[in-house]
N, C-alpha and C. Protein backbone atom coordinates (compact mmCIF):
# COMPACT_ATOMS: atom_id res chain seq x y z
N MET A 1 69.00 140.89 41.60
CA MET A 1 70.20 140.14 41.99
C MET A 1 71.37 140.49 41.08
N MET A 2 72.51 140.75 41.68
CA MET A 2 73.71 141.07 40.92
C MET A 2 74.39 139.76 40.51
N GLN A 3 74.40 139.48 39.20
CA GLN A 3 74.98 138.23 38.70
C GLN A 3 75.96 138.54 37.59
N PHE A 4 77.16 137.95 37.66
CA PHE A 4 78.21 138.23 36.69
C PHE A 4 77.92 137.50 35.38
N THR A 5 78.00 138.24 34.27
CA THR A 5 77.90 137.65 32.94
C THR A 5 78.99 138.25 32.07
N PHE A 6 79.55 137.43 31.19
CA PHE A 6 80.63 137.91 30.34
C PHE A 6 80.76 137.01 29.12
N ILE A 7 81.36 137.54 28.06
CA ILE A 7 81.69 136.77 26.87
C ILE A 7 83.20 136.87 26.69
N ASN A 8 83.86 135.74 26.67
CA ASN A 8 85.32 135.73 26.59
C ASN A 8 85.78 135.02 25.31
N ARG A 9 86.69 135.69 24.59
CA ARG A 9 87.33 135.09 23.41
C ARG A 9 86.31 134.64 22.37
N GLN A 10 85.46 135.57 21.97
CA GLN A 10 84.46 135.29 20.94
C GLN A 10 84.77 136.12 19.69
N GLU A 11 84.05 135.83 18.62
CA GLU A 11 84.16 136.66 17.43
C GLU A 11 83.70 138.08 17.76
N GLU A 12 84.15 139.04 16.97
CA GLU A 12 83.82 140.44 17.23
C GLU A 12 82.31 140.63 17.30
N ASN A 13 81.88 141.25 18.39
CA ASN A 13 80.46 141.53 18.59
C ASN A 13 80.37 142.81 19.41
N TYR A 14 80.65 143.93 18.76
CA TYR A 14 80.76 145.19 19.48
C TYR A 14 79.48 145.60 20.21
N PRO A 15 78.31 145.43 19.61
CA PRO A 15 77.10 145.80 20.36
C PRO A 15 76.95 144.99 21.65
N GLU A 16 77.26 143.70 21.59
CA GLU A 16 77.15 142.87 22.78
C GLU A 16 78.22 143.24 23.80
N TRP A 17 79.43 143.52 23.33
CA TRP A 17 80.50 143.93 24.24
C TRP A 17 80.15 145.25 24.92
N ASP A 18 79.58 146.18 24.16
CA ASP A 18 79.16 147.45 24.76
C ASP A 18 78.07 147.22 25.81
N ARG A 19 77.14 146.32 25.51
CA ARG A 19 76.07 146.02 26.45
C ARG A 19 76.64 145.46 27.75
N ILE A 20 77.61 144.56 27.63
CA ILE A 20 78.19 143.95 28.82
C ILE A 20 79.01 144.97 29.60
N ASN A 21 79.72 145.85 28.89
CA ASN A 21 80.44 146.92 29.59
C ASN A 21 79.48 147.75 30.44
N GLU A 22 78.33 148.08 29.87
CA GLU A 22 77.35 148.86 30.61
C GLU A 22 76.80 148.09 31.80
N LYS A 23 76.59 146.79 31.63
CA LYS A 23 76.12 145.98 32.75
C LYS A 23 77.18 145.92 33.85
N LEU A 24 78.44 145.76 33.47
CA LEU A 24 79.51 145.75 34.47
C LEU A 24 79.49 147.05 35.27
N LEU A 25 79.31 148.17 34.57
CA LEU A 25 79.27 149.46 35.25
C LEU A 25 78.04 149.56 36.16
N ASP A 26 76.91 149.05 35.67
CA ASP A 26 75.71 149.03 36.51
C ASP A 26 75.94 148.18 37.76
N ASP A 27 76.62 147.05 37.59
CA ASP A 27 76.92 146.18 38.73
C ASP A 27 77.81 146.90 39.74
N LEU A 28 78.77 147.67 39.23
CA LEU A 28 79.63 148.44 40.12
C LEU A 28 78.81 149.44 40.92
N HIS A 29 77.90 150.13 40.27
CA HIS A 29 77.03 151.07 40.98
C HIS A 29 76.19 150.35 42.03
N THR A 30 75.72 149.16 41.70
CA THR A 30 74.91 148.38 42.64
C THR A 30 75.73 148.03 43.88
N LEU A 31 76.96 147.56 43.67
CA LEU A 31 77.83 147.21 44.79
C LEU A 31 78.16 148.45 45.61
N ALA A 32 78.51 149.54 44.94
CA ALA A 32 78.89 150.77 45.64
C ALA A 32 77.73 151.36 46.44
N ALA A 33 76.52 151.12 45.96
CA ALA A 33 75.34 151.65 46.65
C ALA A 33 74.90 150.76 47.81
N GLY A 34 75.61 149.65 48.04
CA GLY A 34 75.27 148.76 49.14
C GLY A 34 74.02 147.95 48.91
N GLN A 35 73.70 147.69 47.62
CA GLN A 35 72.47 146.99 47.29
C GLN A 35 72.68 145.50 47.08
N THR A 36 73.73 144.95 47.66
CA THR A 36 74.00 143.52 47.59
C THR A 36 74.58 143.08 48.92
N ASP A 37 74.51 141.78 49.21
CA ASP A 37 75.07 141.30 50.46
C ASP A 37 76.39 140.58 50.20
N GLU A 38 77.04 140.15 51.27
CA GLU A 38 78.37 139.57 51.15
C GLU A 38 78.37 138.30 50.31
N ALA A 39 77.40 137.43 50.49
CA ALA A 39 77.35 136.18 49.74
C ALA A 39 77.19 136.45 48.25
N GLU A 40 76.32 137.37 47.90
CA GLU A 40 76.09 137.70 46.50
C GLU A 40 77.32 138.35 45.88
N ALA A 41 77.94 139.28 46.60
CA ALA A 41 79.14 139.94 46.10
C ALA A 41 80.29 138.96 45.93
N THR A 42 80.45 138.05 46.89
CA THR A 42 81.52 137.05 46.81
C THR A 42 81.32 136.13 45.62
N ALA A 43 80.09 135.69 45.39
CA ALA A 43 79.81 134.83 44.24
C ALA A 43 80.09 135.56 42.93
N TYR A 44 79.72 136.83 42.88
CA TYR A 44 79.95 137.64 41.69
C TYR A 44 81.45 137.77 41.40
N ILE A 45 82.21 138.16 42.41
CA ILE A 45 83.64 138.36 42.24
C ILE A 45 84.33 137.04 41.89
N THR A 46 83.92 135.94 42.50
CA THR A 46 84.51 134.64 42.21
C THR A 46 84.29 134.27 40.75
N ALA A 47 83.08 134.49 40.24
CA ALA A 47 82.79 134.20 38.83
C ALA A 47 83.61 135.10 37.91
N MET A 48 83.78 136.35 38.29
CA MET A 48 84.55 137.28 37.48
C MET A 48 86.02 136.88 37.43
N ILE A 49 86.58 136.48 38.55
CA ILE A 49 87.98 136.06 38.61
C ILE A 49 88.23 134.90 37.65
N ASP A 50 87.26 134.01 37.50
CA ASP A 50 87.42 132.87 36.61
C ASP A 50 87.56 133.28 35.15
N GLU A 51 87.12 134.50 34.81
CA GLU A 51 87.20 134.98 33.43
C GLU A 51 88.43 135.84 33.14
N LEU A 52 89.23 136.12 34.15
CA LEU A 52 90.43 136.93 33.94
C LEU A 52 91.47 136.14 33.15
N ARG A 53 92.21 136.86 32.29
CA ARG A 53 93.21 136.21 31.45
C ARG A 53 94.52 137.00 31.47
N PRO A 54 95.66 136.30 31.44
CA PRO A 54 96.95 137.00 31.43
C PRO A 54 97.31 137.50 30.04
N VAL A 55 98.09 138.56 29.99
CA VAL A 55 98.60 139.10 28.73
C VAL A 55 100.07 139.45 28.92
N GLU A 56 100.93 139.01 28.01
CA GLU A 56 102.33 139.41 28.07
C GLU A 56 102.42 140.90 27.78
N ASN A 57 103.39 141.57 28.43
CA ASN A 57 103.44 143.02 28.30
C ASN A 57 104.87 143.53 28.39
N ARG A 58 105.05 144.74 27.91
CA ARG A 58 106.38 145.34 27.86
C ARG A 58 106.93 145.66 29.24
N LEU A 59 106.07 145.77 30.25
CA LEU A 59 106.51 146.07 31.60
C LEU A 59 107.00 144.82 32.34
N HIS A 60 106.72 143.66 31.73
CA HIS A 60 107.14 142.38 32.32
C HIS A 60 106.62 142.22 33.74
N LYS A 61 105.38 142.68 33.94
CA LYS A 61 104.70 142.49 35.21
C LYS A 61 103.57 141.49 35.00
N PRO A 62 103.27 140.67 36.00
CA PRO A 62 102.11 139.78 35.86
C PRO A 62 100.84 140.61 35.79
N MET A 63 100.06 140.43 34.73
CA MET A 63 98.85 141.21 34.51
C MET A 63 97.68 140.30 34.16
N LEU A 64 96.55 140.56 34.73
CA LEU A 64 95.32 139.85 34.43
C LEU A 64 94.28 140.84 33.93
N PHE A 65 93.67 140.53 32.78
CA PHE A 65 92.68 141.41 32.16
C PHE A 65 91.33 140.70 32.08
N LEU A 66 90.28 141.50 32.14
CA LEU A 66 88.95 141.04 31.77
C LEU A 66 88.74 141.52 30.35
N MET A 67 88.87 140.61 29.38
CA MET A 67 88.91 141.04 27.98
C MET A 67 88.02 140.15 27.13
N TYR A 68 87.54 140.74 26.04
CA TYR A 68 86.62 140.03 25.16
C TYR A 68 87.33 139.20 24.11
N ASN A 69 88.53 139.60 23.74
CA ASN A 69 89.22 138.93 22.66
C ASN A 69 90.72 139.19 22.79
N ASP A 70 91.52 138.53 21.98
CA ASP A 70 92.97 138.70 21.98
C ASP A 70 93.30 140.15 21.65
N PRO A 71 94.04 140.86 22.52
CA PRO A 71 94.34 142.27 22.25
C PRO A 71 95.13 142.47 20.97
N ALA A 72 95.86 141.46 20.53
CA ALA A 72 96.63 141.59 19.29
C ALA A 72 95.71 141.76 18.08
N SER A 73 94.45 141.36 18.21
CA SER A 73 93.50 141.47 17.11
C SER A 73 92.77 142.82 17.11
N MET A 74 93.05 143.67 18.09
CA MET A 74 92.33 144.94 18.24
C MET A 74 93.22 146.12 17.88
N ASP A 75 92.59 147.19 17.40
CA ASP A 75 93.34 148.44 17.24
C ASP A 75 93.33 149.18 18.57
N ALA A 76 94.01 150.32 18.63
CA ALA A 76 94.20 151.03 19.90
C ALA A 76 92.88 151.43 20.54
N ASP A 77 91.94 151.94 19.74
CA ASP A 77 90.65 152.36 20.28
C ASP A 77 89.89 151.18 20.89
N ASP A 78 89.92 150.06 20.17
CA ASP A 78 89.20 148.89 20.66
C ASP A 78 89.86 148.31 21.91
N ARG A 79 91.17 148.39 22.00
CA ARG A 79 91.83 147.89 23.22
C ARG A 79 91.40 148.70 24.43
N VAL A 80 91.26 150.01 24.26
CA VAL A 80 90.79 150.84 25.37
C VAL A 80 89.38 150.42 25.78
N ASP A 81 88.51 150.22 24.80
CA ASP A 81 87.10 149.94 25.09
C ASP A 81 86.85 148.51 25.56
N TYR A 82 87.61 147.56 25.00
CA TYR A 82 87.24 146.15 25.21
C TYR A 82 88.33 145.32 25.88
N LEU A 83 89.43 145.93 26.22
CA LEU A 83 90.45 145.28 27.03
C LEU A 83 90.62 146.03 28.35
N TYR A 84 90.84 147.35 28.25
CA TYR A 84 91.11 148.13 29.46
C TYR A 84 89.84 148.52 30.21
N ARG A 85 88.82 148.98 29.51
CA ARG A 85 87.63 149.45 30.22
C ARG A 85 87.01 148.36 31.09
N PRO A 86 86.76 147.15 30.57
CA PRO A 86 86.22 146.12 31.47
C PRO A 86 87.18 145.77 32.60
N THR A 87 88.48 145.89 32.34
CA THR A 87 89.46 145.60 33.39
C THR A 87 89.45 146.68 34.46
N TYR A 88 89.31 147.95 34.06
CA TYR A 88 89.18 149.02 35.06
C TYR A 88 87.96 148.77 35.95
N ILE A 89 86.85 148.38 35.34
CA ILE A 89 85.64 148.13 36.12
C ILE A 89 85.85 146.92 37.03
N ALA A 90 86.47 145.86 36.51
CA ALA A 90 86.73 144.67 37.32
C ALA A 90 87.60 145.01 38.52
N ALA A 91 88.64 145.81 38.29
CA ALA A 91 89.53 146.21 39.39
C ALA A 91 88.76 146.98 40.45
N THR A 92 87.88 147.88 40.00
CA THR A 92 87.12 148.68 40.96
C THR A 92 86.12 147.82 41.72
N LEU A 93 85.52 146.87 41.05
CA LEU A 93 84.64 145.92 41.73
C LEU A 93 85.40 145.16 42.81
N MET A 94 86.60 144.69 42.48
CA MET A 94 87.39 143.92 43.45
C MET A 94 87.83 144.79 44.62
N MET A 95 88.28 146.01 44.34
CA MET A 95 88.71 146.91 45.41
C MET A 95 87.54 147.27 46.32
N THR A 96 86.39 147.57 45.72
CA THR A 96 85.22 147.95 46.50
C THR A 96 84.72 146.77 47.33
N ALA A 97 84.71 145.59 46.74
CA ALA A 97 84.24 144.41 47.44
C ALA A 97 85.08 144.11 48.68
N VAL A 98 86.40 144.25 48.55
CA VAL A 98 87.25 143.93 49.70
C VAL A 98 87.14 145.00 50.78
N CYS A 99 86.84 146.23 50.40
CA CYS A 99 86.61 147.27 51.41
C CYS A 99 85.31 147.01 52.16
N ARG A 100 84.30 146.51 51.47
CA ARG A 100 83.02 146.23 52.10
C ARG A 100 83.05 144.91 52.88
N TYR A 101 83.78 143.92 52.33
CA TYR A 101 83.80 142.57 52.90
C TYR A 101 85.25 142.10 53.04
N PRO A 102 85.94 142.53 54.09
CA PRO A 102 87.37 142.24 54.26
C PRO A 102 87.71 140.75 54.25
N ALA A 103 86.75 139.89 54.54
CA ALA A 103 87.02 138.45 54.54
C ALA A 103 87.47 137.97 53.17
N LEU A 104 87.14 138.71 52.11
CA LEU A 104 87.58 138.33 50.78
C LEU A 104 89.10 138.24 50.69
N MET A 105 89.80 139.09 51.45
CA MET A 105 91.26 139.10 51.39
C MET A 105 91.85 137.80 51.94
N ARG A 106 91.06 137.05 52.68
CA ARG A 106 91.53 135.76 53.20
C ARG A 106 91.21 134.61 52.25
N LYS A 107 90.50 134.93 51.17
CA LYS A 107 90.17 133.92 50.17
C LYS A 107 91.44 133.58 49.38
N ALA A 108 91.71 132.31 49.21
CA ALA A 108 92.95 131.87 48.56
C ALA A 108 93.15 132.54 47.21
N GLY A 109 94.29 133.19 47.05
CA GLY A 109 94.66 133.80 45.78
C GLY A 109 94.06 135.16 45.51
N TYR A 110 93.18 135.66 46.37
CA TYR A 110 92.49 136.93 46.08
C TYR A 110 93.47 138.09 46.02
N CYS A 111 94.35 138.17 46.98
CA CYS A 111 95.27 139.30 47.05
C CYS A 111 96.17 139.33 45.81
N ARG A 112 96.73 138.18 45.44
CA ARG A 112 97.61 138.16 44.27
C ARG A 112 96.83 138.48 42.99
N THR A 113 95.62 137.94 42.88
CA THR A 113 94.81 138.23 41.70
C THR A 113 94.51 139.72 41.60
N LEU A 114 94.14 140.33 42.70
CA LEU A 114 93.87 141.77 42.69
C LEU A 114 95.12 142.55 42.33
N MET A 115 96.25 142.15 42.85
CA MET A 115 97.51 142.82 42.52
C MET A 115 97.77 142.78 41.02
N GLU A 116 97.51 141.62 40.39
CA GLU A 116 97.78 141.48 38.96
C GLU A 116 96.76 142.22 38.11
N VAL A 117 95.51 142.30 38.57
CA VAL A 117 94.52 143.11 37.87
C VAL A 117 94.89 144.59 37.95
N LEU A 118 95.34 145.03 39.11
CA LEU A 118 95.77 146.43 39.26
C LEU A 118 97.00 146.72 38.40
N ASN A 119 97.91 145.76 38.29
CA ASN A 119 99.03 145.92 37.35
C ASN A 119 98.50 146.18 35.95
N ALA A 120 97.49 145.40 35.55
CA ALA A 120 96.95 145.53 34.20
C ALA A 120 96.38 146.92 33.95
N THR A 121 95.77 147.51 34.97
CA THR A 121 95.17 148.84 34.77
C THR A 121 96.20 149.91 34.50
N THR A 122 97.45 149.67 34.88
CA THR A 122 98.48 150.70 34.74
C THR A 122 99.21 150.64 33.39
N ALA A 123 98.88 149.67 32.56
CA ALA A 123 99.71 149.39 31.38
C ALA A 123 99.72 150.52 30.36
N ARG A 124 98.69 151.36 30.35
CA ARG A 124 98.71 152.51 29.44
C ARG A 124 98.49 153.80 30.21
N ASP A 125 98.89 153.81 31.48
CA ASP A 125 98.83 155.02 32.31
C ASP A 125 97.42 155.60 32.40
N PHE A 126 96.41 154.75 32.28
CA PHE A 126 95.00 155.13 32.43
C PHE A 126 94.48 156.00 31.28
N LEU A 127 95.27 156.18 30.24
CA LEU A 127 94.92 157.09 29.15
C LEU A 127 94.02 156.43 28.11
N GLY A 128 93.29 157.28 27.38
CA GLY A 128 92.56 156.81 26.22
C GLY A 128 93.49 156.71 25.02
N ALA A 129 92.93 156.45 23.86
CA ALA A 129 93.73 156.28 22.65
C ALA A 129 93.77 157.57 21.83
N TRP A 130 94.94 157.84 21.24
CA TRP A 130 95.12 158.94 20.32
C TRP A 130 94.63 160.27 20.91
N TYR A 131 93.74 160.98 20.19
CA TYR A 131 93.28 162.29 20.65
C TYR A 131 92.30 162.19 21.82
N ASP A 132 91.90 160.99 22.16
CA ASP A 132 91.03 160.78 23.32
C ASP A 132 91.84 160.42 24.56
N ASP A 133 93.14 160.75 24.54
CA ASP A 133 93.99 160.35 25.68
C ASP A 133 93.51 160.94 27.00
N TYR A 134 93.23 162.24 27.03
CA TYR A 134 92.81 162.87 28.29
C TYR A 134 91.35 162.58 28.64
N PRO A 135 90.42 162.59 27.67
CA PRO A 135 89.07 162.14 28.02
C PRO A 135 89.08 160.70 28.56
N GLY A 136 89.94 159.87 27.96
CA GLY A 136 90.06 158.49 28.45
C GLY A 136 90.59 158.43 29.86
N LEU A 137 91.57 159.28 30.16
CA LEU A 137 92.10 159.35 31.52
C LEU A 137 91.01 159.73 32.51
N LEU A 138 90.23 160.74 32.18
CA LEU A 138 89.16 161.18 33.08
C LEU A 138 88.08 160.10 33.22
N ASP A 139 87.79 159.40 32.14
CA ASP A 139 86.84 158.29 32.22
C ASP A 139 87.34 157.22 33.19
N THR A 140 88.63 156.88 33.08
CA THR A 140 89.21 155.85 33.94
C THR A 140 89.17 156.27 35.40
N LEU A 141 89.59 157.49 35.68
CA LEU A 141 89.59 157.97 37.06
C LEU A 141 88.17 157.99 37.62
N GLN A 142 87.20 158.27 36.76
CA GLN A 142 85.81 158.30 37.22
C GLN A 142 85.31 156.90 37.55
N ILE A 143 85.70 155.91 36.74
CA ILE A 143 85.33 154.53 37.05
C ILE A 143 85.87 154.14 38.42
N PHE A 144 87.16 154.41 38.65
CA PHE A 144 87.75 154.06 39.95
C PHE A 144 87.00 154.73 41.10
N ALA A 145 86.66 156.01 40.91
CA ALA A 145 86.03 156.78 41.98
C ALA A 145 84.58 156.37 42.23
N THR A 146 83.99 155.65 41.29
CA THR A 146 82.63 155.16 41.50
C THR A 146 82.58 154.18 42.67
N GLY A 147 83.70 153.47 42.89
CA GLY A 147 83.79 152.54 44.01
C GLY A 147 84.54 153.14 45.18
N ASP A 148 85.10 152.27 46.01
CA ASP A 148 85.75 152.71 47.26
C ASP A 148 87.25 152.94 47.08
N ILE A 149 87.62 153.66 46.01
CA ILE A 149 89.04 153.80 45.69
C ILE A 149 89.80 154.56 46.78
N VAL A 150 89.21 155.60 47.34
CA VAL A 150 89.92 156.38 48.35
C VAL A 150 90.17 155.53 49.59
N ARG A 151 89.15 154.81 50.02
CA ARG A 151 89.32 153.92 51.18
C ARG A 151 90.34 152.83 50.88
N PHE A 152 90.30 152.29 49.67
CA PHE A 152 91.25 151.25 49.30
C PHE A 152 92.68 151.76 49.38
N MET A 153 92.91 152.96 48.87
CA MET A 153 94.27 153.51 48.91
C MET A 153 94.74 153.74 50.34
N GLU A 154 93.81 154.01 51.23
CA GLU A 154 94.18 154.25 52.63
C GLU A 154 94.44 152.94 53.38
N GLU A 155 93.63 151.93 53.11
CA GLU A 155 93.69 150.71 53.91
C GLU A 155 94.42 149.55 53.24
N TYR A 156 94.49 149.56 51.92
CA TYR A 156 95.04 148.40 51.21
C TYR A 156 96.10 148.76 50.18
N ARG A 157 96.73 149.91 50.33
CA ARG A 157 97.72 150.31 49.32
C ARG A 157 98.84 149.30 49.20
N TRP A 158 99.09 148.52 50.25
CA TRP A 158 100.15 147.51 50.23
C TRP A 158 99.88 146.40 49.21
N VAL A 159 98.64 146.27 48.77
CA VAL A 159 98.33 145.24 47.77
C VAL A 159 99.07 145.54 46.47
N ASN A 160 99.17 146.82 46.12
CA ASN A 160 99.88 147.19 44.90
C ASN A 160 100.31 148.65 45.02
N GLU A 161 101.48 148.87 45.58
CA GLU A 161 102.01 150.22 45.77
C GLU A 161 102.20 150.93 44.43
N TYR A 162 102.58 150.18 43.41
CA TYR A 162 102.82 150.75 42.09
C TYR A 162 101.53 151.38 41.54
N PHE A 163 100.43 150.66 41.66
CA PHE A 163 99.15 151.18 41.21
C PHE A 163 98.79 152.46 41.94
N VAL A 164 98.95 152.47 43.25
CA VAL A 164 98.57 153.64 44.04
C VAL A 164 99.40 154.85 43.63
N GLU A 165 100.70 154.65 43.41
CA GLU A 165 101.55 155.77 43.00
C GLU A 165 101.17 156.28 41.62
N LYS A 166 100.87 155.36 40.70
CA LYS A 166 100.45 155.77 39.35
C LYS A 166 99.13 156.54 39.40
N LEU A 167 98.23 156.08 40.25
CA LEU A 167 96.94 156.76 40.36
C LEU A 167 97.11 158.15 40.96
N ARG A 168 97.91 158.27 41.99
CA ARG A 168 98.15 159.58 42.59
C ARG A 168 98.84 160.51 41.61
N SER A 169 99.74 159.99 40.81
CA SER A 169 100.40 160.80 39.80
C SER A 169 99.38 161.29 38.77
N ALA A 170 98.45 160.42 38.38
CA ALA A 170 97.43 160.82 37.41
C ALA A 170 96.53 161.90 37.99
N LEU A 171 96.17 161.78 39.25
CA LEU A 171 95.33 162.80 39.89
C LEU A 171 96.06 164.14 39.99
N THR A 172 97.35 164.08 40.27
CA THR A 172 98.15 165.31 40.33
C THR A 172 98.19 165.98 38.96
N PHE A 173 98.32 165.17 37.90
CA PHE A 173 98.33 165.70 36.54
C PHE A 173 97.01 166.40 36.23
N VAL A 174 95.91 165.78 36.62
CA VAL A 174 94.61 166.40 36.39
C VAL A 174 94.52 167.73 37.13
N GLU A 175 94.97 167.74 38.39
CA GLU A 175 94.87 168.94 39.21
C GLU A 175 95.75 170.07 38.71
N THR A 176 97.00 169.75 38.37
CA THR A 176 97.97 170.80 38.06
C THR A 176 98.05 171.16 36.58
N GLU A 177 97.60 170.26 35.71
CA GLU A 177 97.73 170.51 34.28
C GLU A 177 96.37 170.69 33.59
N LEU A 178 95.46 169.73 33.78
CA LEU A 178 94.17 169.84 33.10
C LEU A 178 93.27 170.86 33.75
N CYS A 179 93.21 170.85 35.09
CA CYS A 179 92.30 171.77 35.79
C CYS A 179 92.75 173.22 35.74
N THR A 180 94.00 173.44 35.46
CA THR A 180 94.51 174.81 35.34
C THR A 180 94.46 175.31 33.90
N GLY A 181 94.17 174.42 32.97
CA GLY A 181 94.15 174.80 31.56
C GLY A 181 95.52 174.85 30.93
N LYS A 182 96.56 174.46 31.68
CA LYS A 182 97.91 174.45 31.10
C LYS A 182 98.02 173.45 29.96
N VAL A 183 97.33 172.33 30.11
CA VAL A 183 97.35 171.29 29.09
C VAL A 183 95.94 171.15 28.52
N LYS A 184 95.84 171.20 27.20
CA LYS A 184 94.58 170.97 26.50
C LYS A 184 94.76 169.80 25.56
N GLY A 185 93.69 169.39 24.91
CA GLY A 185 93.78 168.20 24.07
C GLY A 185 93.00 168.34 22.80
N GLY A 186 92.64 167.18 22.20
CA GLY A 186 91.95 167.17 20.92
C GLY A 186 92.95 167.24 19.77
N TRP A 187 92.46 166.99 18.59
CA TRP A 187 93.36 166.97 17.43
C TRP A 187 94.02 168.32 17.19
N ASP A 188 93.36 169.41 17.60
CA ASP A 188 93.93 170.74 17.39
C ASP A 188 94.54 171.32 18.65
N GLY A 189 94.56 170.53 19.75
CA GLY A 189 95.16 171.00 21.00
C GLY A 189 94.40 172.12 21.66
N ALA A 190 93.10 172.24 21.38
CA ALA A 190 92.33 173.37 21.91
C ALA A 190 91.21 172.96 22.85
N VAL A 191 91.07 171.68 23.13
CA VAL A 191 89.97 171.23 23.99
C VAL A 191 90.35 171.44 25.45
N ASP A 192 89.49 172.12 26.17
CA ASP A 192 89.73 172.47 27.57
C ASP A 192 89.04 171.46 28.48
N TYR A 193 89.80 170.94 29.46
CA TYR A 193 89.25 169.92 30.36
C TYR A 193 89.12 170.42 31.79
N ARG A 194 89.11 171.72 31.99
CA ARG A 194 89.08 172.24 33.36
C ARG A 194 87.81 171.83 34.10
N GLU A 195 86.66 171.99 33.47
CA GLU A 195 85.40 171.67 34.15
C GLU A 195 85.29 170.18 34.42
N ARG A 196 85.55 169.37 33.41
CA ARG A 196 85.44 167.91 33.59
C ARG A 196 86.46 167.43 34.62
N GLY A 197 87.67 167.97 34.56
CA GLY A 197 88.70 167.58 35.52
C GLY A 197 88.30 167.89 36.95
N ALA A 198 87.71 169.06 37.15
CA ALA A 198 87.27 169.45 38.50
C ALA A 198 86.18 168.52 39.01
N GLN A 199 85.29 168.10 38.12
CA GLN A 199 84.23 167.18 38.52
C GLN A 199 84.80 165.83 38.95
N VAL A 200 85.78 165.35 38.21
CA VAL A 200 86.39 164.07 38.56
C VAL A 200 87.14 164.17 39.88
N LEU A 201 87.93 165.24 40.05
CA LEU A 201 88.67 165.40 41.30
C LEU A 201 87.73 165.48 42.49
N ALA A 202 86.56 166.09 42.30
CA ALA A 202 85.60 166.20 43.39
C ALA A 202 85.17 164.84 43.91
N MET A 203 85.17 163.84 43.04
CA MET A 203 84.79 162.49 43.44
C MET A 203 85.82 161.88 44.39
N TYR A 204 87.05 162.37 44.33
CA TYR A 204 88.11 161.85 45.20
C TYR A 204 88.22 162.64 46.49
N SER A 205 87.55 163.77 46.55
CA SER A 205 87.66 164.61 47.75
C SER A 205 86.49 164.43 48.69
N GLY A 206 85.56 163.53 48.32
CA GLY A 206 84.39 163.32 49.15
C GLY A 206 83.22 164.17 48.74
N ASN A 207 83.45 165.06 47.77
CA ASN A 207 82.37 165.88 47.22
C ASN A 207 81.70 165.07 46.12
N ASP A 208 80.38 164.93 46.14
CA ASP A 208 79.71 164.10 45.18
C ASP A 208 79.27 164.85 43.93
N GLU A 209 79.91 165.97 43.66
CA GLU A 209 79.52 166.82 42.52
C GLU A 209 79.52 166.04 41.22
N GLY A 210 80.48 165.12 41.06
CA GLY A 210 80.56 164.43 39.79
C GLY A 210 80.04 163.01 39.83
N SER A 211 79.36 162.62 40.87
CA SER A 211 79.03 161.21 41.06
C SER A 211 78.00 160.68 40.08
N GLU A 212 77.28 161.55 39.39
CA GLU A 212 76.28 161.06 38.44
C GLU A 212 76.73 161.22 36.99
N MET A 213 78.01 161.38 36.77
CA MET A 213 78.46 161.69 35.41
C MET A 213 78.43 160.47 34.50
N MET A 214 78.56 159.28 35.04
CA MET A 214 78.62 158.12 34.16
C MET A 214 77.26 157.43 34.12
């Protein structure tokens, strides 16, 4: 049974936070694989929505995050892992759930909540921290692609046009810059992302070449 569990606003507990991140990702795979029914998925998403929290931001957009602690108490690396990563997974769960069970969109507040969660995912342009900026970007795009992101962009882009445009821009960057080797990364600027980038893009083209990477 897919059941939502989370720890919100607790003292630092990185091993437990990592464990929950992995469970969230496992839950996403379960939903994407069609191994749950509508009632179970709805109960899961409803419980998850109750744990979302707003954060003030420089973009002055309403944003809801699935976060373990106050982001002001975290450094950049921890914010990626424990503020953004669970939020990316939450967003993908919500997008995938509504593609599988459209009745969710008629649930009071669902559309606005999803819009604000998608706003939150864009706050750092899907990038990782410091020298992990491009690996972080590829990780984020892979999380989205684990669910029904392509279908969502086709059928529900109106929920958050800004998110869809940012995502398409990120995919274009991967295709034209990372996959061509024009842009490299790492502390010495020599890390090549062509192979990893191609695997991630394949997940958006319907090719399952990269579907087992996470």
